[in-house]
Each structure stands twice: as C-alpha cells, then as structure tokens.
XYZ file of C-alpha atoms in Angstrom:
556
model
C 65.129 -5.684 15.231
C 63.669 -9.361 14.669
C 62.874 -9.257 10.471
C 60.988 -12.344 9.233
C 62.001 -13.966 5.343
C 60.626 -16.567 4.145
C 61.855 -19.548 1.432
C 60.778 -22.780 0.953
C 61.509 -24.813 3.514
C 62.654 -28.466 2.174
C 64.269 -30.909 5.720
C 62.748 -30.227 8.776
C 65.038 -29.196 11.673
C 65.839 -25.493 13.520
C 68.473 -24.047 13.680
C 70.175 -21.686 15.446
C 73.265 -20.176 14.167
C 75.712 -17.516 12.761
C 75.828 -16.450 9.302
C 78.856 -17.709 6.905
C 78.977 -17.445 4.004
C 80.013 -19.870 0.982
C 82.800 -19.557 -1.174
C 83.404 -17.272 -3.359
C 83.249 -18.757 -7.185
C 86.169 -18.822 -9.293
C 86.674 -15.637 -11.485
C 86.464 -15.319 -15.089
C 90.577 -16.693 -15.919
C 91.669 -13.428 -17.980
C 91.562 -14.336 -22.387
C 95.380 -13.685 -23.461
C 96.862 -16.111 -25.863
C 99.046 -18.542 -26.489
C 101.951 -19.546 -28.619
C 101.160 -21.934 -31.178
C 103.609 -24.182 -29.646
C 102.226 -24.341 -25.984
C 98.814 -26.251 -27.005
C 100.073 -29.456 -26.562
C 100.955 -29.118 -23.301
C 98.324 -26.253 -22.446
C 96.255 -28.937 -23.689
C 98.077 -31.606 -21.456
C 97.318 -29.619 -18.050
C 93.829 -29.175 -19.169
C 93.207 -33.531 -19.422
C 94.951 -33.864 -15.738
C 92.697 -31.135 -14.384
C 89.460 -33.102 -15.165
C 90.224 -36.687 -14.412
C 91.961 -34.728 -11.489
C 89.069 -33.840 -10.439
C 86.486 -36.334 -11.468
C 88.644 -38.545 -9.157
C 88.176 -36.476 -6.554
C 83.738 -35.545 -7.655
C 84.141 -39.937 -7.677
C 86.313 -39.740 -3.931
C 83.851 -36.984 -2.364
C 80.822 -39.986 -3.512
C 82.473 -42.940 -2.612
C 82.570 -41.217 1.623
C 79.098 -40.233 1.299
C 77.216 -42.577 -0.250
C 73.449 -43.955 -0.552
C 71.564 -41.029 -2.685
C 75.072 -38.656 -2.655
C 77.040 -41.119 -4.411
C 74.859 -41.285 -7.575
C 74.694 -37.388 -8.106
C 78.726 -37.041 -7.694
C 79.054 -40.169 -10.128
C 77.066 -38.266 -12.812
C 79.096 -35.259 -11.555
C 82.143 -36.987 -12.555
C 80.792 -38.013 -15.700
C 80.102 -34.594 -17.195
C 83.058 -33.203 -16.174
C 84.423 -35.859 -18.503
C 82.307 -35.885 -21.351
C 84.236 -35.724 -24.100
C 82.091 -33.952 -26.832
C 82.644 -31.337 -24.278
C 86.651 -32.263 -23.501
C 87.189 -32.066 -27.643
C 86.223 -28.355 -27.062
C 87.776 -27.792 -24.381
C 90.883 -28.704 -27.148
C 89.599 -27.161 -30.198
C 89.541 -23.637 -28.163
C 93.697 -24.379 -27.045
C 94.680 -24.858 -30.207
C 92.952 -22.024 -31.539
C 95.512 -19.989 -28.393
C 93.243 -20.728 -25.270
C 94.877 -21.529 -22.250
C 93.956 -24.655 -20.693
C 91.505 -22.297 -17.587
C 90.395 -20.165 -20.780
C 89.286 -23.344 -22.932
C 87.471 -24.831 -19.761
C 85.520 -21.844 -18.972
C 84.414 -21.000 -22.601
C 83.261 -24.062 -23.746
C 81.742 -24.460 -20.166
C 80.340 -21.585 -20.984
C 79.230 -22.471 -25.066
C 77.345 -26.100 -23.247
C 75.602 -23.531 -20.903
C 73.970 -21.560 -22.750
C 73.343 -24.339 -25.107
C 71.168 -25.887 -21.797
C 69.187 -22.134 -20.905
C 68.748 -21.724 -24.628
C 66.760 -25.663 -24.732
C 64.823 -23.717 -22.689
C 65.754 -24.663 -18.865
C 64.802 -28.333 -19.631
C 68.054 -28.966 -18.201
C 68.038 -26.404 -15.776
C 68.463 -28.319 -12.856
C 72.380 -28.995 -13.345
C 73.708 -25.824 -14.510
C 74.363 -25.502 -11.216
C 76.092 -28.634 -11.586
C 77.693 -27.997 -14.299
C 78.723 -24.626 -12.701
C 80.511 -26.334 -9.772
C 82.322 -29.267 -12.813
C 83.812 -25.612 -14.288
C 85.411 -23.953 -11.221
C 86.681 -27.098 -9.147
C 88.842 -27.637 -12.956
C 89.774 -23.869 -13.389
C 90.873 -23.531 -9.679
C 92.809 -26.194 -10.689
C 94.526 -24.831 -13.293
C 94.914 -21.635 -11.968
C 96.367 -23.193 -8.589
C 93.938 -20.729 -6.293
C 91.439 -22.535 -3.236
C 88.542 -25.279 -4.640
C 85.217 -23.194 -4.014
C 83.524 -24.883 -1.134
C 81.976 -24.279 3.057
C 84.453 -22.117 4.812
C 86.998 -23.179 7.433
C 84.611 -22.571 11.033
C 86.184 -24.158 14.661
C 82.624 -22.786 15.795
C 78.602 -24.517 14.557
C 77.319 -21.742 11.784
C 74.750 -21.241 9.511
C 75.377 -22.253 5.588
C 74.429 -19.498 2.960
C 75.133 -19.354 -0.980
C 73.886 -19.032 -4.204
C 73.034 -22.277 -3.942
C 75.122 -25.573 -3.355
C 76.423 -28.009 -5.522
C 75.791 -32.179 -4.603
C 80.033 -31.953 -3.887
C 79.597 -29.397 -1.598
C 76.483 -30.520 -0.024
C 76.720 -33.844 0.004
C 80.023 -33.826 2.801
C 78.334 -31.419 5.186
C 78.960 -32.205 8.701
C 76.043 -31.543 10.283
C 77.971 -30.745 13.763
C 79.492 -27.777 11.606
C 77.018 -27.237 9.677
C 73.507 -26.088 11.642
C 71.620 -25.473 8.322
C 71.738 -23.552 5.346
C 69.561 -21.170 3.368
C 69.954 -20.846 -0.468
C 69.083 -18.145 -2.998
C 68.326 -20.496 -5.760
C 67.140 -23.838 -5.848
C 64.047 -25.714 -5.794
C 62.850 -28.511 -3.551
C 63.806 -30.706 -5.579
C 66.372 -29.606 -6.175
C 69.872 -31.700 -5.671
C 71.408 -29.729 -3.427
C 67.211 -30.187 -0.873
C 67.709 -33.699 -0.996
C 70.299 -34.089 0.207
C 69.306 -32.270 2.450
C 66.596 -34.644 4.335
C 68.593 -37.676 3.676
C 71.727 -36.031 5.852
C 68.646 -33.890 8.366
C 70.531 -30.901 8.354
C 67.876 -27.868 8.472
C 67.521 -26.306 4.894
C 65.750 -23.206 3.106
C 66.144 -22.794 -0.275
C 64.395 -20.106 -2.684
C 65.062 -17.245 -0.968
C 66.131 -14.341 -2.813
C 68.102 -12.093 -1.046
C 69.925 -14.333 0.945
C 73.930 -12.917 -0.069
C 73.192 -10.258 2.028
C 73.096 -11.441 5.009
C 75.998 -9.751 6.689
C 78.517 -12.714 7.601
C 78.346 -13.289 11.614
C 74.228 -12.038 11.622
C 72.446 -14.416 14.350
C 69.699 -16.014 11.999
C 67.080 -18.699 13.213
C 66.047 -21.250 10.354
C 62.849 -23.252 9.855
C 63.126 -26.062 7.991
C 60.070 -26.880 8.101
C 57.890 -23.589 7.693
C 60.954 -22.071 4.859
C 60.996 -18.666 7.869
C 64.176 -17.097 8.629
C 64.325 -14.869 11.327
C 67.238 -12.111 11.572
C 68.087 -10.660 15.006
C 65.835 -12.832 16.516
C 64.898 -11.904 19.931
C 65.401 -13.859 23.536
C 61.449 -15.510 23.251
C 61.455 -15.941 19.421
C 64.296 -18.518 20.082
C 62.488 -19.686 23.207
C 59.643 -20.407 20.783
C 61.684 -21.960 18.030
C 64.252 -23.949 20.226
C 60.577 -25.557 22.470
C 58.221 -26.427 18.823
C 61.983 -27.909 18.333
C 62.162 -30.191 21.431
C 58.272 -31.125 20.943
C 59.113 -32.022 17.448
C 62.122 -34.374 19.034
C 59.819 -36.323 21.965
C 57.157 -36.665 19.575
C 59.544 -38.712 17.089
C 61.006 -40.650 20.186
C 57.440 -41.401 20.820
C 56.119 -42.148 17.576
C 56.544 -46.303 17.149
C 55.522 -48.953 14.783
C 53.953 -49.383 11.047
C 52.076 -45.762 9.818
C 47.801 -44.786 10.833
C 46.298 -42.265 12.067
C 44.910 -42.126 15.327
C 41.878 -43.704 14.784
C 43.571 -46.894 13.590
C 43.588 -46.277 9.549
C 46.978 -47.318 8.385
C 48.664 -45.446 6.107
C 52.418 -47.712 5.610
C 55.354 -45.836 5.029
C 58.235 -46.452 2.722
C 61.305 -45.264 1.223
C 62.320 -44.028 -1.394
C 65.948 -45.620 -2.213
C 68.615 -45.308 -4.583
C 69.896 -48.204 -4.577
C 71.601 -50.680 -1.989
C 73.757 -47.907 -0.091
C 69.976 -46.388 1.184
C 69.585 -49.466 3.026
C 70.341 -49.716 6.446
C 68.594 -45.548 6.848
C 65.870 -46.462 5.824
C 65.252 -49.999 7.293
C 66.642 -47.831 10.821
C 63.463 -44.606 9.980
C 61.538 -48.286 10.422
C 60.685 -48.189 6.639
C 57.642 -50.712 5.926
C 59.331 -51.457 2.778
C 59.779 -49.503 -0.375
C 57.908 -47.060 -2.402
C 60.216 -45.815 -5.023
C 63.174 -47.894 -6.374
C 65.336 -45.838 -8.164
C 67.353 -48.169 -10.945
C 69.115 -45.621 -12.479
C 71.780 -45.874 -10.648
C 72.978 -49.503 -12.542
C 72.855 -47.986 -15.687
C 74.289 -44.108 -15.144
C 77.939 -46.222 -13.961
C 77.831 -46.429 -18.149
C 76.492 -44.502 -20.241
C 77.648 -46.492 -23.806
C 75.817 -50.530 -22.621
C 73.527 -51.061 -19.988
C 74.608 -53.208 -17.389
C 74.417 -57.132 -17.688
C 71.442 -59.609 -17.065
C 74.264 -60.671 -13.632
C 75.196 -57.171 -12.673
C 71.152 -56.546 -12.194
C 69.959 -59.214 -10.000
C 72.606 -58.952 -7.299
C 72.253 -55.357 -7.052
C 68.215 -55.819 -7.288
C 68.767 -58.995 -4.958
C 70.191 -56.778 -2.640
C 68.129 -54.212 -1.781
C 65.054 -56.986 -2.165
C 66.856 -58.987 0.596
C 66.518 -56.429 3.142
C 62.517 -56.302 3.381
C 61.348 -59.612 4.181
C 57.239 -59.975 4.370
C 57.489 -56.251 2.933
C 57.367 -53.951 0.142
C 59.374 -53.152 -2.603
C 58.207 -50.912 -5.521
C 60.807 -50.657 -8.752
C 60.844 -48.163 -11.170
C 62.021 -49.532 -14.527
C 64.931 -47.223 -15.704
C 63.541 -43.680 -16.163
C 65.782 -42.734 -18.983
C 66.382 -39.347 -21.101
C 65.632 -35.695 -20.078
C 68.519 -34.462 -17.443
C 69.041 -38.775 -16.939
C 69.927 -39.074 -20.705
C 72.087 -42.922 -21.691
C 74.527 -42.611 -25.107
C 72.429 -45.860 -26.532
C 68.894 -45.247 -25.313
C 68.356 -41.664 -26.031
C 68.164 -39.592 -28.686
C 71.086 -36.785 -28.853
C 68.865 -33.699 -31.010
C 66.423 -33.702 -28.783
C 64.617 -29.914 -29.038
C 63.350 -30.467 -25.116
C 64.103 -33.641 -23.868
C 62.233 -33.848 -20.376
C 58.535 -33.728 -23.269
C 60.406 -36.348 -25.258
C 61.621 -40.220 -25.466
C 62.345 -40.384 -21.958
C 60.756 -43.309 -19.536
C 58.852 -45.737 -20.979
C 58.639 -44.082 -24.042
C 62.683 -44.656 -24.608
C 62.358 -48.518 -23.392
C 59.392 -49.644 -24.957
C 61.910 -48.142 -28.191
C 64.649 -50.585 -26.713
C 62.728 -53.459 -25.627
C 65.850 -55.762 -25.056
C 67.173 -53.948 -22.307
C 63.171 -53.100 -21.012
C 63.294 -57.333 -21.490
C 66.752 -57.873 -19.962
C 65.645 -55.542 -16.608
C 62.797 -57.324 -16.524
C 64.374 -60.993 -15.921
C 66.493 -59.821 -13.540
C 63.888 -58.377 -11.242
C 61.935 -62.009 -11.368
C 65.249 -63.540 -10.942
C 66.290 -61.496 -7.746
C 62.822 -61.885 -6.390
C 62.978 -65.570 -6.663
C 62.570 -67.930 -3.143
C 62.252 -64.237 -1.123
C 59.618 -63.465 0.713
C 58.582 -60.541 -0.677
C 55.838 -58.377 -2.594
C 57.853 -57.380 -5.494
C 55.900 -54.323 -7.548
C 57.255 -53.112 -10.868
C 55.936 -49.914 -12.067
C 57.104 -47.180 -15.709
C 57.326 -44.019 -15.152
C 55.910 -41.445 -17.605
C 52.848 -43.283 -18.553
C 51.136 -41.158 -20.325
C 47.630 -42.884 -21.509
C 45.623 -47.097 -21.187
C 47.626 -47.717 -24.333
C 51.233 -46.625 -22.425
C 50.002 -48.979 -19.074
C 49.323 -52.079 -21.325
C 52.554 -52.545 -23.577
C 53.885 -52.164 -20.148
C 51.586 -54.758 -18.500
C 52.228 -56.996 -21.757
C 56.744 -57.015 -21.877
C 55.775 -57.277 -17.938
C 53.865 -60.858 -18.994
C 55.584 -62.109 -21.169
C 59.647 -61.795 -18.621
C 57.393 -64.031 -16.851
C 57.565 -61.303 -14.159
C 55.418 -62.877 -10.958
C 55.044 -59.354 -9.616
C 52.663 -56.868 -9.782
C 52.526 -53.816 -12.473
C 51.869 -50.565 -12.161
C 51.800 -46.795 -13.714
C 53.357 -43.366 -12.349
C 51.526 -40.892 -13.008
C 53.128 -38.162 -13.631
C 51.593 -36.830 -16.375
C 48.674 -35.322 -16.277
C 46.565 -37.269 -18.631
C 47.267 -39.752 -16.665
C 45.610 -38.503 -13.459
C 42.680 -37.035 -15.781
C 42.492 -40.807 -17.368
C 43.371 -42.597 -14.385
C 40.516 -45.298 -14.647
C 41.288 -46.258 -18.043
C 44.782 -46.776 -17.175
C 44.054 -48.941 -14.287
C 41.688 -51.508 -16.351
C 45.307 -52.462 -17.218
C 47.702 -52.198 -14.546
C 47.212 -53.198 -10.663
C 48.269 -49.993 -9.129
C 49.508 -45.963 -9.311
C 51.922 -44.601 -7.780
C 52.325 -40.300 -7.579
C 55.645 -38.974 -9.111
C 54.559 -35.428 -7.163
C 57.038 -33.738 -8.661
C 57.240 -34.796 -12.385
C 53.266 -34.244 -12.640
C 54.287 -30.762 -10.364
C 56.386 -29.561 -13.631
C 53.913 -30.886 -16.070
C 51.073 -30.252 -14.680
C 52.604 -25.974 -14.415
C 55.060 -25.991 -16.945
C 57.631 -25.024 -14.512
C 60.918 -26.418 -13.985
C 61.899 -28.197 -11.208
C 65.281 -27.641 -11.109
C 65.098 -23.790 -11.475
C 64.251 -21.479 -8.126
C 62.973 -18.101 -10.388
C 59.186 -20.934 -10.584
C 59.758 -22.631 -7.115
C 55.983 -21.112 -5.973
C 54.621 -23.439 -9.005
C 56.787 -26.429 -8.378
C 55.285 -25.858 -4.268
C 53.010 -29.159 -3.631
C 50.265 -27.120 -1.871
C 49.105 -26.048 -4.828
C 45.418 -26.701 -5.527
C 45.826 -27.782 -8.698
C 47.969 -30.848 -7.712
C 45.901 -31.779 -5.200
C 43.408 -32.118 -7.672
C 45.423 -34.320 -9.658
C 45.905 -36.140 -6.211
C 42.021 -36.799 -5.326
C 41.310 -37.707 -9.200
C 44.124 -40.259 -8.661
C 43.128 -41.715 -5.145
C 38.798 -41.909 -6.478
C 40.122 -43.611 -9.463
C 41.793 -45.974 -7.479
C 39.257 -46.469 -4.928
C 36.723 -46.868 -7.566
C 38.581 -49.298 -8.939
C 39.784 -51.377 -6.218
C 43.256 -50.779 -7.048
C 46.368 -48.987 -4.118
C 46.793 -45.558 -5.196
C 50.395 -44.332 -3.132
C 52.967 -40.761 -3.195
C 56.794 -41.924 -3.980
C 57.707 -37.994 -4.614
C 58.948 -35.787 -2.583
C 55.540 -34.183 -1.502
C 54.821 -37.116 1.370
C 57.688 -35.793 2.803
C 55.428 -32.999 4.325
C 54.348 -33.975 7.497
C 51.607 -31.737 7.090
C 50.707 -32.484 3.437
C 50.881 -36.478 4.129
C 47.906 -35.971 6.204
C 46.598 -33.817 3.440
C 47.537 -36.949 1.167
C 46.304 -39.427 3.255
C 42.711 -37.703 3.411
C 42.421 -37.128 -0.458
C 42.207 -41.199 -0.368
C 46.615 -41.862 -1.052
C 47.181 -45.909 0.441
C 51.093 -45.276 1.545
C 53.382 -42.301 1.604
C 57.197 -42.787 0.167
C 60.173 -40.518 1.227
C 63.986 -40.483 2.521
C 64.190 -42.156 4.960
C 65.249 -39.077 6.912
C 61.588 -38.326 7.010
C 59.322 -41.347 7.958
C 59.729 -40.805 11.957
C 58.122 -36.855 11.307
C 55.731 -37.847 8.763
C 55.006 -41.335 11.460
C 55.037 -38.787 14.008
C 52.130 -36.775 12.763
C 49.619 -38.837 11.065
C 49.431 -40.532 14.561
C 48.673 -37.174 16.222
C 45.487 -36.853 13.465
C 41.758 -38.899 13.107
C 41.506 -40.118 8.852
C 37.860 -37.349 9.287
C 40.663 -34.972 10.051
C 42.532 -35.140 7.624
C 39.619 -35.777 5.428
C 38.893 -32.430 6.211
C 41.988 -30.409 6.131
C 42.290 -31.875 2.295
C 38.579 -30.474 1.759
C 39.832 -27.630 2.905
C 43.232 -27.416 0.628
C 41.711 -27.968 -2.617
C 39.180 -25.154 -1.476
C 41.860 -22.593 -1.125
C 44.059 -20.755 -4.202
C 47.432 -20.558 -3.443
C 49.339 -23.283 -2.265
C 49.593 -20.312 0.482
C 46.233 -20.572 1.539
C 45.926 -24.448 1.045
C 49.294 -24.989 3.241
C 46.877 -22.366 6.344
C 43.553 -24.269 5.875
C 45.001 -27.679 6.379
C 46.238 -26.684 9.318
C 43.514 -24.324 10.930
C 41.469 -27.623 10.554
C 44.026 -29.913 12.214
C 44.725 -27.188 14.921
C 40.924 -27.093 15.469
C 40.679 -23.864 14.392
C-alpha cells in the first residue's frame, strides 16, 4: 500500500528504486587492559591508523575535487589533530588498547562539542566518521560505507559523512535519504554538487526495509513508499518535463517579461569553476576563500599563493562579476593563527570580519593579493566581508579596502539580523549587500544550521527570514545599490522567484542548481513573483509560505 513520508528536500530530481542501507557503524571496541610494556606498540598502531585514514581522506578528496576536496581535507586535519592524538596516547599509556584509546578520546571530544551547546554540531557526523574509519582499520574490519551492489538503488542512512557522499556513483546511487542532517549540511551541499536527488531530516528513514521500492522527490522532500504505477508515472512525467524545461532555458537569468536576475555561482576554489562555466553562470556571487587558509591552520598563505589562486577564478569570467568573500574563519572553521581556542560559543564569538579586524595584517595581505590578481583583467571584482553586524563593521572593512588600494566594489554580507534591520545604515559605508541565508536563518531562529532536530527553523521559507530579506532589498533599492542572495535559499527554483519578488537583484548558488532556477524564473513575470512574495510573507509557517507562493504562481 502506498504511503507518503516527508523530510527536507535538498537536491532536485526524482529517484525511484529499491532501498539499500548504509553499512553499519563500527561497534564499540572492548575495554580491556594491556600490559605496560605493550603501550608503545599500541601507540604506534594508533599513529599508523590515523595517518592511513588521513591519507585515504585526502586521496578521496583529490579524486572528487571541488567542494568535496575542501571538506575531506578538513576531515583529514581533524584526524591528525595533535591534541586529540595526545589524548589517545595518554589513554594507551594507562592501559587502553589502540582502538579503545581512539574510541574514548573521540567520545570525549564529541561530548565537549555537545556541551558547548552544539554550535559545532555540524561537524559531529564528520568526527564520528573519522573515528569509525580509524577504529575499523585497527580492528581489521571493513570500513563503514555505501553498500556493494550491481544494481542501482536508493541509499538510506542515519547521516552521510562527506567521505561517502563525495564519491557516490550517480549511476548506482539514484538518490539518498537520511534521518539526520539539514539543508546546509555537508551531505546536502555535496548532493547538489553531484546532481543526486536527496532528502534529509526524515525521522524513521532507517525503518524502511531493505529492498522496499520507494520514490524520492528531492524538490518537495516527499518519499513515496511502494508507489503505485500511477504515482510512478506521474513522477516520471514531472521529471521529464523538468528536464525538457532545463534544456529549453538558456542565456542570462530573467523573468518571462525580461526583468534581469543575474544567476551567479558559489565556488570554493578553482576546482569548482568548470562546472560553473558549463552551467552558464554569469559570474561568481560567492567565492569562498577559506580553502587556501585551511591547508595550514598554523599560518596564513603567502601573498603569492593567494594571487595565483584568485587569478585562476577571475580569468574564468571575463567581463563577468566575481564577488569574493574575504576569509570567514572561526566557529566551524577555526585557525590556530587567527581564532581564539577557548571560546564557549564560537559561532557567537570572534569569527568572520571580527577575526580579521583583530589581525589586520591577514586582511591587508588578502586584499592586496586580490588587487594584484585582478590587474589587467576585464572582470568586475567585488569584495565583501562576512559577519557584518552594523555600520561600524562596514566602515572598518571599507577603510581597510581603501588602505590596501583595492580597485573594486566593497560590500557586506547580511548574516546577522542586526545588519538586515539596519541595512540602510550599513549601506552608507558599502556599495552592495549579499544575503547569506544559511547563517541568517541560524542566527534569526537560534537554530544550528547542521542540527536535523531543528531543521524546520533552518527552512529558508520561514516568513520571518523572508521579512529580513525584504528589509535588506528595500534598503538597497532606496540607496540605489544592489542586494543579492548567495545562501542556499537561492538554489530553490520556487524560492528564487519569491526572492526576485522581494527585490533581490541577483541569485548565487551551486552550479548544479543554475539550470533549474533559470528555467523556473523564465516561466513567470516580475509581477507574478511579487505577488508570490507577498503571499509567502503573509503566511505563518514555512510550509504555508511555500504553498501560498506555489498557489499564486500556478494560478490557483
């Protein structure tokens, strides 16, 4: 009998196939004591396993490239954390086996994150995966991971670690469903990059029996268990219609009546550029520069290294707009040379622009490198600061740009509600705004963007979040300046229409989402988008906002 479940759709498309479950996690190793004379040998085993797992993660990243490479390299750094390794060796020295020492040391670190209010909970799945891989190697059992299968299937898991998501084979894994995670988790971001339909935050997904036929709609978040022939035909027809619309829609982003909405790409480094160009991106709306700094958490990269990396991206978009976000360190991206080690709530502490203003030499070097990278190139360079709270922050950043001799537009990211509420004040100091809807939702609703239990509050359709977007866009229009969106909200085609109706002037997203957004925008007039935006803001919940906008655009 057909039944319907609903999670959070995070990657477009429809997948129909049989359920296969993720390999079970490594069992807890026994807590047996070892003689003192074996401690040194066990410590050596632990070090070898850690290095082997780190090397495997880096190798997987090199194969995957792009966003996945940066995520997996960060995981490798987690495995090699010297303080964590020191804790492992201390536990072995007092009688633990290598595998038990690793298990207990990681458990202690995990508890520390949870005790900090789970502001870093988005990395718990990554931490658990590293632990499981190290313990599996020490125990000599198979690594946890995707199941072996000769036939295509839909993957079900409690959560997916980046190491597994990055190397999914779309020819075999038709789609995936997880019990945990959120729309901005690593697995969701990588699923969009791969073009694999995905639904997250579906309670009870693990109870779906192996071999059960399900249909996954990554756009709506719906899961149809044992779908009827009629439902399968309906979904397949809808998927075919979407594909045809994608093929038909080409050129710059615009509504059906010609209102231009530039569609830009979010990139995490030069490796993401080919996909952005292929998707027809009109430029880059968010160039994350953290990849350069995460290679070595002990010191900042040289000016020369930064110039080369920035120029590789700028050269790919002649006559295009490239918006660079300066280093956004802190919270889940700590750097030894930049961020405090003892903050009780890192997401609410010294992160983003705050870190850079405390270390002006790091900011000055990055701005100088960007200036040199753009020399002689026909590109429209724009540089923005993360985590701007007020006009004073905006002024400090703009002054730093001018002092570095940067020939570019200076902007501010709106990720803190205060910046949206006082957007006109902020715009007295900078030339554009860019809304980071992921963090803006997190700070508006006090809901960690990586915690599945609060995923309803991370939904970018929340009317309160739409209100903040509207305030920012209205302020920018009043000041004759631009206001884009570079958060994951822009990758939802229906929400892209609503954002356009709210007055947003450009949309930036992962490359895989650009064709969907282009095709959907082209179906509606600006007036229809404005009516859909008004209807969404008048709703009282995210689900009602989505339904109200859909009703307007479908003419109901």
